[in-house]
Amino acid sequence: MSDRHVVLTGATGLIGGALATRLVERGDKVTALARDPQRAKRALPSGAGAAEWDLYRPDAGDWRQALADADAVVHLAGTPLFAKRWSAKVKADLRASRVRSTEQLVGALGEHRPRVFVSASAAGYYGTDPGLTADERTAPADDFLAGICVDWEAASAPLRAQGVRVAPVRIGIALSKRGGALKELLPLFRFGMGGVFGDPAPWLNWIHLDDLVSVFLRALDDETLDGPINGVSQAPVRNADFDRAVAAAMGRHALLRYPTPLLRLGLGEAANYLSGGARVISRYDQPLRFPELGAALADVLR
């Protein structure tokens, strides 16, 4: 799907920035929708453009014109899940930044229909039960994050009736030292404070950032993919094993325990999701550069 116009939200985030770089490298025209388009352009690879879009000021900016010329839309915008303690206001923003933003984009497309709409979703769709093994056909769980994922994906579903291929990518933990969960863990391990964070039993569904970008590119390009895709490796690990693998990759130890009640003091309800959840795999054959956690961490931390 090279040499097409891809409109991208969340382009200044960890995944969006990496995806924008790959899209430009292969010859796609990229336009980022961002609250501050000038800042976005400075962060994006040379050749990418930007248009103003503010979820809470939809009448401002030139984002609708950008959408009107899009061959494909990739929607990655969303407030980070664990950046703040979950107050009622933060929880409302977590939902609005995902569900309402998707509804806004879909509504603005009007008569113009891109060939494909790829949206982020999350492996949290399947919940926190470590006894469950889930693929794309598994029903959603019934909790706060799963509910957001269900509504998030439903917000783009009306496009299917207009002939648009819709492919939500249910993302696991994207491994990178430049951002995301791993970046937050590294200082703790570096200063000897590494350990098992929360319940050791749930599964952490991880994927190397480069491989996740490849999943998004495949979602854009492969016209046989219509519906959800799990953006995870095929080798999830238990939470305790993940923490120990990070420690080993850094030449450190993971001797401490941070039980969920302790984490809840700082994070509130968010701590219930920090340990992971169901074991998530994909029913699609996804050739990955880093199928095993040890090799993925070695590459990220080298």
PDB file of N, CA and C in Angstrom, residues 52-139:
ATOM      1  N   GLU A  52      -4.282  20.477  12.202  1.00  0.00           N
ATOM      2  CA  GLU A  52      -4.755  20.695  13.563  1.00  0.00           C
ATOM      3  C   GLU A  52      -6.032  19.915  13.825  1.00  0.00           C
ATOM      4  N   TRP A  53      -6.041  19.208  14.957  1.00  0.00           N
ATOM      5  CA  TRP A  53      -7.240  18.496  15.425  1.00  0.00           C
ATOM      6  C   TRP A  53      -7.218  18.463  16.942  1.00  0.00           C
ATOM      7  N   ASP A  54      -8.254  19.003  17.542  1.00  0.00           N
ATOM      8  CA  ASP A  54      -8.413  18.974  18.994  1.00  0.00           C
ATOM      9  C   ASP A  54      -9.778  18.354  19.268  1.00  0.00           C
ATOM     10  N   LEU A  55      -9.767  17.234  19.958  1.00  0.00           N
ATOM     11  CA  LEU A  55     -11.011  16.528  20.264  1.00  0.00           C
ATOM     12  C   LEU A  55     -12.047  17.446  20.884  1.00  0.00           C
ATOM     13  N   TYR A  56     -11.595  18.363  21.730  1.00  0.00           N
ATOM     14  CA  TYR A  56     -12.531  19.211  22.468  1.00  0.00           C
ATOM     15  C   TYR A  56     -12.817  20.533  21.754  1.00  0.00           C
ATOM     16  N   ARG A  57     -12.213  20.732  20.589  1.00  0.00           N
ATOM     17  CA  ARG A  57     -12.526  21.905  19.755  1.00  0.00           C
ATOM     18  C   ARG A  57     -12.665  21.444  18.298  1.00  0.00           C
ATOM     19  N   PRO A  58     -13.685  20.643  18.013  1.00  0.00           N
ATOM     20  CA  PRO A  58     -13.773  20.027  16.685  1.00  0.00           C
ATOM     21  C   PRO A  58     -13.998  21.001  15.541  1.00  0.00           C
ATOM     22  N   ASP A  59     -14.457  22.197  15.844  1.00  0.00           N
ATOM     23  CA  ASP A  59     -14.692  23.171  14.767  1.00  0.00           C
ATOM     24  C   ASP A  59     -13.428  23.924  14.381  1.00  0.00           C
ATOM     25  N   ALA A  60     -12.373  23.739  15.134  1.00  0.00           N
ATOM     26  CA  ALA A  60     -11.109  24.416  14.835  1.00  0.00           C
ATOM     27  C   ALA A  60     -10.226  23.525  13.975  1.00  0.00           C
ATOM     28  N   GLY A  61      -9.312  24.142  13.262  1.00  0.00           N
ATOM     29  CA  GLY A  61      -8.300  23.372  12.545  1.00  0.00           C
ATOM     30  C   GLY A  61      -8.739  22.872  11.181  1.00  0.00           C
ATOM     31  N   ASP A  62      -7.768  22.276  10.482  1.00  0.00           N
ATOM     32  CA  ASP A  62      -7.974  21.830   9.101  1.00  0.00           C
ATOM     33  C   ASP A  62      -7.986  20.314   8.990  1.00  0.00           C
ATOM     34  N   TRP A  63      -8.350  19.633  10.064  1.00  0.00           N
ATOM     35  CA  TRP A  63      -8.290  18.171  10.081  1.00  0.00           C
ATOM     36  C   TRP A  63      -9.308  17.525   9.154  1.00  0.00           C
ATOM     37  N   ARG A  64     -10.448  18.174   8.958  1.00  0.00           N
ATOM     38  CA  ARG A  64     -11.464  17.586   8.077  1.00  0.00           C
ATOM     39  C   ARG A  64     -10.974  17.552   6.628  1.00  0.00           C
ATOM     40  N   GLN A  65     -10.248  18.590   6.221  1.00  0.00           N
ATOM     41  CA  GLN A  65      -9.699  18.597   4.858  1.00  0.00           C
ATOM     42  C   GLN A  65      -8.685  17.467   4.668  1.00  0.00           C
ATOM     43  N   ALA A  66      -7.885  17.219   5.689  1.00  0.00           N
ATOM     44  CA  ALA A  66      -6.921  16.125   5.599  1.00  0.00           C
ATOM     45  C   ALA A  66      -7.629  14.792   5.453  1.00  0.00           C
ATOM     46  N   LEU A  67      -8.691  14.581   6.223  1.00  0.00           N
ATOM     47  CA  LEU A  67      -9.441  13.332   6.129  1.00  0.00           C
ATOM     48  C   LEU A  67     -10.084  13.154   4.760  1.00  0.00           C
ATOM     49  N   ALA A  68     -10.512  14.260   4.169  1.00  0.00           N
ATOM     50  CA  ALA A  68     -11.200  14.178   2.874  1.00  0.00           C
ATOM     51  C   ALA A  68     -10.289  13.674   1.769  1.00  0.00           C
ATOM     52  N   ASP A  69      -8.977  13.719   1.999  1.00  0.00           N
ATOM     53  CA  ASP A  69      -8.015  13.285   0.979  1.00  0.00           C
ATOM     54  C   ASP A  69      -7.308  11.984   1.374  1.00  0.00           C
ATOM     55  N   ALA A  70      -7.827  11.300   2.401  1.00  0.00           N
ATOM     56  CA  ALA A  70      -7.124  10.132   2.941  1.00  0.00           C
ATOM     57  C   ALA A  70      -7.485   8.859   2.192  1.00  0.00           C
ATOM     58  N   ASP A  71      -6.462   8.067   1.865  1.00  0.00           N
ATOM     59  CA  ASP A  71      -6.684   6.709   1.383  1.00  0.00           C
ATOM     60  C   ASP A  71      -6.826   5.721   2.548  1.00  0.00           C
ATOM     61  N   ALA A  72      -6.200   6.074   3.670  1.00  0.00           N
ATOM     62  CA  ALA A  72      -6.239   5.216   4.851  1.00  0.00           C
ATOM     63  C   ALA A  72      -6.154   6.098   6.085  1.00  0.00           C
ATOM     64  N   VAL A  73      -6.785   5.658   7.161  1.00  0.00           N
ATOM     65  CA  VAL A  73      -6.724   6.359   8.444  1.00  0.00           C
ATOM     66  C   VAL A  73      -6.218   5.384   9.494  1.00  0.00           C
ATOM     67  N   VAL A  74      -5.239   5.832  10.285  1.00  0.00           N
ATOM     68  CA  VAL A  74      -4.763   5.047  11.422  1.00  0.00           C
ATOM     69  C   VAL A  74      -4.978   5.896  12.666  1.00  0.00           C
ATOM     70  N   HIS A  75      -5.798   5.407  13.569  1.00  0.00           N
ATOM     71  CA  HIS A  75      -6.204   6.178  14.751  1.00  0.00           C
ATOM     72  C   HIS A  75      -5.553   5.576  15.993  1.00  0.00           C
ATOM     73  N   LEU A  76      -4.518   6.266  16.503  1.00  0.00           N
ATOM     74  CA  LEU A  76      -3.765   5.789  17.661  1.00  0.00           C
ATOM     75  C   LEU A  76      -3.911   6.690  18.879  1.00  0.00           C
ATOM     76  N   ALA A  77      -4.624   7.798  18.752  1.00  0.00           N
ATOM     77  CA  ALA A  77      -4.696   8.756  19.854  1.00  0.00           C
ATOM     78  C   ALA A  77      -5.426   8.151  21.050  1.00  0.00           C
ATOM     79  N   GLY A  78      -4.965   8.499  22.237  1.00  0.00           N
ATOM     80  CA  GLY A  78      -5.598   8.047  23.472  1.00  0.00           C
ATOM     81  C   GLY A  78      -4.744   8.430  24.667  1.00  0.00           C
ATOM     82  N   THR A  79      -5.377   8.931  25.722  1.00  0.00           N
ATOM     83  CA  THR A  79      -4.655   9.302  26.932  1.00  0.00           C
ATOM     84  C   THR A  79      -3.963   8.081  27.526  1.00  0.00           C
ATOM     85  N   PRO A  80      -2.686   8.167  27.916  1.00  0.00           N
ATOM     86  CA  PRO A  80      -1.992   7.019  28.512  1.00  0.00           C
ATOM     87  C   PRO A  80      -2.744   6.458  29.718  1.00  0.00           C
ATOM     88  N   LEU A  81      -2.785   5.139  29.810  1.00  0.00           N
ATOM     89  CA  LEU A  81      -3.610   4.489  30.828  1.00  0.00           C
ATOM     90  C   LEU A  81      -3.091   4.687  32.244  1.00  0.00           C
ATOM     91  N   PHE A  82      -1.780   4.659  32.425  1.00  0.00           N
ATOM     92  CA  PHE A  82      -1.241   4.617  33.781  1.00  0.00           C
ATOM     93  C   PHE A  82      -0.436   5.859  34.145  1.00  0.00           C
ATOM     94  N   ALA A  83      -0.670   6.960  33.432  1.00  0.00           N
ATOM     95  CA  ALA A  83       0.093   8.179  33.703  1.00  0.00           C
ATOM     96  C   ALA A  83      -0.381   8.877  34.971  1.00  0.00           C
ATOM     97  N   LYS A  84      -1.647   8.685  35.361  1.00  0.00           N
ATOM     98  CA  LYS A  84      -2.214   9.360  36.527  1.00  0.00           C
ATOM     99  C   LYS A  84      -3.069   8.381  37.318  1.00  0.00           C
ATOM    100  N   ARG A  85      -3.249   8.694  38.580  1.00  0.00           N
ATOM    101  CA  ARG A  85      -4.188   7.936  39.406  1.00  0.00           C
ATOM    102  C   ARG A  85      -5.594   8.110  38.827  1.00  0.00           C
ATOM    103  N   TRP A  86      -6.362   7.048  38.826  1.00  0.00           N
ATOM    104  CA  TRP A  86      -7.662   7.081  38.170  1.00  0.00           C
ATOM    105  C   TRP A  86      -8.728   7.741  39.041  1.00  0.00           C
ATOM    106  N   SER A  87      -8.915   9.015  38.890  1.00  0.00           N
ATOM    107  CA  SER A  87     -10.072   9.708  39.443  1.00  0.00           C
ATOM    108  C   SER A  87     -11.234   9.523  38.465  1.00  0.00           C
ATOM    109  N   ALA A  88     -12.406   9.978  38.866  1.00  0.00           N
ATOM    110  CA  ALA A  88     -13.556   9.910  37.954  1.00  0.00           C
ATOM    111  C   ALA A  88     -13.272  10.723  36.694  1.00  0.00           C
ATOM    112  N   LYS A  89     -12.596  11.861  36.854  1.00  0.00           N
ATOM    113  CA  LYS A  89     -12.278  12.710  35.698  1.00  0.00           C
ATOM    114  C   LYS A  89     -11.284  12.018  34.767  1.00  0.00           C
ATOM    115  N   VAL A  90     -10.260  11.387  35.344  1.00  0.00           N
ATOM    116  CA  VAL A  90      -9.268  10.693  34.516  1.00  0.00           C
ATOM    117  C   VAL A  90      -9.919   9.537  33.766  1.00  0.00           C
ATOM    118  N   LYS A  91     -10.783   8.786  34.437  1.00  0.00           N
ATOM    119  CA  LYS A  91     -11.467   7.665  33.780  1.00  0.00           C
ATOM    120  C   LYS A  91     -12.349   8.167  32.635  1.00  0.00           C
ATOM    121  N   ALA A  92     -12.999   9.293  32.837  1.00  0.00           N
ATOM    122  CA  ALA A  92     -13.822   9.857  31.760  1.00  0.00           C
ATOM    123  C   ALA A  92     -12.958  10.264  30.577  1.00  0.00           C
ATOM    124  N   ASP A  93     -11.762  10.798  30.857  1.00  0.00           N
ATOM    125  CA  ASP A  93     -10.859  11.208  29.782  1.00  0.00           C
ATOM    126  C   ASP A  93     -10.289   9.988  29.055  1.00  0.00           C
ATOM    127  N   LEU A  94      -9.983   8.912  29.801  1.00  0.00           N
ATOM    128  CA  LEU A  94      -9.513   7.681  29.163  1.00  0.00           C
ATOM    129  C   LEU A  94     -10.520   7.192  28.136  1.00  0.00           C
ATOM    130  N   ARG A  95     -11.792   7.261  28.496  1.00  0.00           N
ATOM    131  CA  ARG A  95     -12.840   6.815  27.570  1.00  0.00           C
ATOM    132  C   ARG A  95     -13.022   7.794  26.420  1.00  0.00           C
ATOM    133  N   ALA A  96     -13.147   9.080  26.728  1.00  0.00           N
ATOM    134  CA  ALA A  96     -13.416  10.070  25.684  1.00  0.00           C
ATOM    135  C   ALA A  96     -12.295  10.122  24.664  1.00  0.00           C
ATOM    136  N   SER A  97     -11.046  10.031  25.132  1.00  0.00           N
ATOM    137  CA  SER A  97      -9.908  10.153  24.213  1.00  0.00           C
ATOM    138  C   SER A  97      -9.843   8.984  23.239  1.00  0.00           C
ATOM    139  N   ARG A  98     -10.545   7.917  23.551  1.00  0.00           N
ATOM    140  CA  ARG A  98     -10.583   6.760  22.658  1.00  0.00           C
ATOM    141  C   ARG A  98     -11.909   6.653  21.916  1.00  0.00           C
ATOM    142  N   VAL A  99     -13.002   6.603  22.667  1.00  0.00           N
ATOM    143  CA  VAL A  99     -14.315   6.360  22.054  1.00  0.00           C
ATOM    144  C   VAL A  99     -14.824   7.613  21.343  1.00  0.00           C
ATOM    145  N   ARG A 100     -14.869   8.723  22.061  1.00  0.00           N
ATOM    146  CA  ARG A 100     -15.395   9.955  21.462  1.00  0.00           C
ATOM    147  C   ARG A 100     -14.539  10.411  20.294  1.00  0.00           C
ATOM    148  N   SER A 101     -13.224  10.259  20.405  1.00  0.00           N
ATOM    149  CA  SER A 101     -12.358  10.666  19.297  1.00  0.00           C
ATOM    150  C   SER A 101     -12.626   9.831  18.055  1.00  0.00           C
ATOM    151  N   THR A 102     -12.852   8.529  18.246  1.00  0.00           N
ATOM    152  CA  THR A 102     -13.170   7.664  17.101  1.00  0.00           C
ATOM    153  C   THR A 102     -14.497   8.073  16.470  1.00  0.00           C
ATOM    154  N   GLU A 103     -15.485   8.325  17.305  1.00  0.00           N
ATOM    155  CA  GLU A 103     -16.782   8.766  16.792  1.00  0.00           C
ATOM    156  C   GLU A 103     -16.640  10.064  16.002  1.00  0.00           C
ATOM    157  N   GLN A 104     -15.784  10.945  16.477  1.00  0.00           N
ATOM    158  CA  GLN A 104     -15.593  12.227  15.791  1.00  0.00           C
ATOM    159  C   GLN A 104     -14.963  12.027  14.414  1.00  0.00           C
ATOM    160  N   LEU A 105     -13.947  11.178  14.352  1.00  0.00           N
ATOM    161  CA  LEU A 105     -13.306  10.909  13.066  1.00  0.00           C
ATOM    162  C   LEU A 105     -14.271  10.243  12.092  1.00  0.00           C
ATOM    163  N   VAL A 106     -14.982   9.239  12.577  1.00  0.00           N
ATOM    164  CA  VAL A 106     -15.916   8.512  11.718  1.00  0.00           C
ATOM    165  C   VAL A 106     -17.012   9.454  11.209  1.00  0.00           C
ATOM    166  N   GLY A 107     -17.516  10.308  12.094  1.00  0.00           N
ATOM    167  CA  GLY A 107     -18.550  11.251  11.677  1.00  0.00           C
ATOM    168  C   GLY A 107     -18.056  12.245  10.652  1.00  0.00           C
ATOM    169  N   ALA A 108     -16.785  12.628  10.745  1.00  0.00           N
ATOM    170  CA  ALA A 108     -16.234  13.624   9.824  1.00  0.00           C
ATOM    171  C   ALA A 108     -15.941  13.061   8.449  1.00  0.00           C
ATOM    172  N   LEU A 109     -15.835  11.747   8.338  1.00  0.00           N
ATOM    173  CA  LEU A 109     -15.516  11.159   7.033  1.00  0.00           C
ATOM    174  C   LEU A 109     -16.634  11.383   6.029  1.00  0.00           C
ATOM    175  N   GLY A 110     -17.864  11.442   6.523  1.00  0.00           N
ATOM    176  CA  GLY A 110     -18.978  11.775   5.643  1.00  0.00           C
ATOM    177  C   GLY A 110     -19.043  10.891   4.415  1.00  0.00           C
ATOM    178  N   GLU A 111     -19.164  11.535   3.245  1.00  0.00           N
ATOM    179  CA  GLU A 111     -19.261  10.769   2.010  1.00  0.00           C
ATOM    180  C   GLU A 111     -17.916  10.260   1.539  1.00  0.00           C
ATOM    181  N   HIS A 112     -16.839  10.879   2.028  1.00  0.00           N
ATOM    182  CA  HIS A 112     -15.519  10.376   1.647  1.00  0.00           C
ATOM    183  C   HIS A 112     -15.202   9.133   2.446  1.00  0.00           C
ATOM    184  N   ARG A 113     -14.849   8.086   1.763  1.00  0.00           N
ATOM    185  CA  ARG A 113     -14.582   6.822   2.442  1.00  0.00           C
ATOM    186  C   ARG A 113     -13.171   6.338   2.104  1.00  0.00           C
ATOM    187  N   PRO A 114     -12.282   6.307   3.089  1.00  0.00           N
ATOM    188  CA  PRO A 114     -10.970   5.717   2.846  1.00  0.00           C
ATOM    189  C   PRO A 114     -11.125   4.217   2.612  1.00  0.00           C
ATOM    190  N   ARG A 115     -10.101   3.614   2.089  1.00  0.00           N
ATOM    191  CA  ARG A 115     -10.184   2.169   1.833  1.00  0.00           C
ATOM    192  C   ARG A 115     -10.123   1.373   3.119  1.00  0.00           C
ATOM    193  N   VAL A 116      -9.426   1.918   4.138  1.00  0.00           N
ATOM    194  CA  VAL A 116      -9.259   1.169   5.374  1.00  0.00           C
ATOM    195  C   VAL A 116      -9.149   2.135   6.548  1.00  0.00           C
ATOM    196  N   PHE A 117      -9.713   1.719   7.662  1.00  0.00           N
ATOM    197  CA  PHE A 117      -9.638   2.461   8.919  1.00  0.00           C
ATOM    198  C   PHE A 117      -9.050   1.514   9.951  1.00  0.00           C
ATOM    199  N   VAL A 118      -7.822   1.801  10.375  1.00  0.00           N
ATOM    200  CA  VAL A 118      -7.129   0.971  11.366  1.00  0.00           C
ATOM    201  C   VAL A 118      -7.108   1.747  12.673  1.00  0.00           C
ATOM    202  N   SER A 119      -7.631   1.141  13.717  1.00  0.00           N
ATOM    203  CA  SER A 119      -7.686   1.816  15.004  1.00  0.00           C
ATOM    204  C   SER A 119      -6.967   0.988  16.056  1.00  0.00           C
ATOM    205  N   ALA A 120      -6.336   1.677  16.986  1.00  0.00           N
ATOM    206  CA  ALA A 120      -5.811   0.975  18.148  1.00  0.00           C
ATOM    207  C   ALA A 120      -6.967   0.480  19.006  1.00  0.00           C
ATOM    208  N   SER A 121      -6.738  -0.639  19.647  1.00  0.00           N
ATOM    209  CA  SER A 121      -7.558  -1.138  20.741  1.00  0.00           C
ATOM    210  C   SER A 121      -6.550  -1.738  21.720  1.00  0.00           C
ATOM    211  N   ALA A 122      -6.968  -2.614  22.601  1.00  0.00           N
ATOM    212  CA  ALA A 122      -6.017  -3.116  23.597  1.00  0.00           C
ATOM    213  C   ALA A 122      -6.315  -4.565  23.943  1.00  0.00           C
ATOM    214  N   ALA A 123      -5.249  -5.273  24.326  1.00  0.00           N
ATOM    215  CA  ALA A 123      -5.408  -6.654  24.782  1.00  0.00           C
ATOM    216  C   ALA A 123      -6.228  -6.721  26.056  1.00  0.00           C
ATOM    217  N   GLY A 124      -6.426  -5.576  26.725  1.00  0.00           N
ATOM    218  CA  GLY A 124      -7.314  -5.510  27.871  1.00  0.00           C
ATOM    219  C   GLY A 124      -8.756  -5.841  27.537  1.00  0.00           C
ATOM    220  N   TYR A 125      -9.079  -5.937  26.260  1.00  0.00           N
ATOM    221  CA  TYR A 125     -10.397  -6.379  25.798  1.00  0.00           C
ATOM    222  C   TYR A 125     -10.781  -7.717  26.435  1.00  0.00           C
ATOM    223  N   TYR A 126      -9.774  -8.552  26.701  1.00  0.00           N
ATOM    224  CA  TYR A 126     -10.036  -9.914  27.175  1.00  0.00           C
ATOM    225  C   TYR A 126     -10.024 -10.043  28.691  1.00  0.00           C
ATOM    226  N   GLY A 127      -9.741  -8.955  29.401  1.00  0.00           N
ATOM    227  CA  GLY A 127      -9.864  -8.969  30.840  1.00  0.00           C
ATOM    228  C   GLY A 127      -8.638  -9.451  31.585  1.00  0.00           C
ATOM    229  N   THR A 128      -8.820  -9.717  32.876  1.00  0.00           N
ATOM    230  CA  THR A 128      -7.716  -9.977  33.794  1.00  0.00           C
ATOM    231  C   THR A 128      -7.663 -11.405  34.298  1.00  0.00           C
ATOM    232  N   ASP A 129      -8.440 -12.305  33.747  1.00  0.00           N
ATOM    233  CA  ASP A 129      -8.465 -13.700  34.209  1.00  0.00           C
ATOM    234  C   ASP A 129      -7.270 -14.458  33.645  1.00  0.00           C
ATOM    235  N   PRO A 130      -6.280 -14.837  34.476  1.00  0.00           N
ATOM    236  CA  PRO A 130      -5.106 -15.543  33.943  1.00  0.00           C
ATOM    237  C   PRO A 130      -5.402 -16.962  33.491  1.00  0.00           C
ATOM    238  N   GLY A 131      -6.590 -17.466  33.812  1.00  0.00           N
ATOM    239  CA  GLY A 131      -6.959 -18.802  33.369  1.00  0.00           C
ATOM    240  C   GLY A 131      -7.527 -18.852  31.961  1.00  0.00           C
ATOM    241  N   LEU A 132      -7.675 -17.697  31.332  1.00  0.00           N
ATOM    242  CA  LEU A 132      -8.263 -17.622  29.992  1.00  0.00           C
ATOM    243  C   LEU A 132      -7.185 -17.490  28.936  1.00  0.00           C
ATOM    244  N   THR A 133      -7.272 -18.298  27.874  1.00  0.00           N
ATOM    245  CA  THR A 133      -6.470 -18.103  26.670  1.00  0.00           C
ATOM    246  C   THR A 133      -7.391 -17.543  25.592  1.00  0.00           C
ATOM    247  N   ALA A 134      -7.028 -16.400  25.019  1.00  0.00           N
ATOM    248  CA  ALA A 134      -7.917 -15.675  24.120  1.00  0.00           C
ATOM    249  C   ALA A 134      -7.260 -15.437  22.772  1.00  0.00           C
ATOM    250  N   ASP A 135      -8.059 -15.546  21.703  1.00  0.00           N
ATOM    251  CA  ASP A 135      -7.653 -15.037  20.398  1.00  0.00           C
ATOM    252  C   ASP A 135      -8.731 -14.072  19.921  1.00  0.00           C
ATOM    253  N   GLU A 136      -8.664 -13.668  18.660  1.00  0.00           N
ATOM    254  CA  GLU A 136      -9.556 -12.620  18.166  1.00  0.00           C
ATOM    255  C   GLU A 136     -11.034 -12.993  18.217  1.00  0.00           C
ATOM    256  N   ARG A 137     -11.337 -14.282  18.347  1.00  0.00           N
ATOM    257  CA  ARG A 137     -12.745 -14.709  18.387  1.00  0.00           C
ATOM    258  C   ARG A 137     -13.313 -14.752  19.797  1.00  0.00           C
ATOM    259  N   THR A 138     -12.490 -14.522  20.806  1.00  0.00           N
ATOM    260  CA  THR A 138     -12.923 -14.619  22.195  1.00  0.00           C
ATOM    261  C   THR A 138     -13.768 -13.413  22.587  1.00  0.00           C
ATOM    262  N   ALA A 139     -14.820 -13.662  23.368  1.00  0.00           N
ATOM    263  CA  ALA A 139     -15.718 -12.591  23.803  1.00  0.00           C
ATOM    264  C   ALA A 139     -15.005 -11.652  24.767  1.00  0.00           C
TER     265      ALA A 139
END
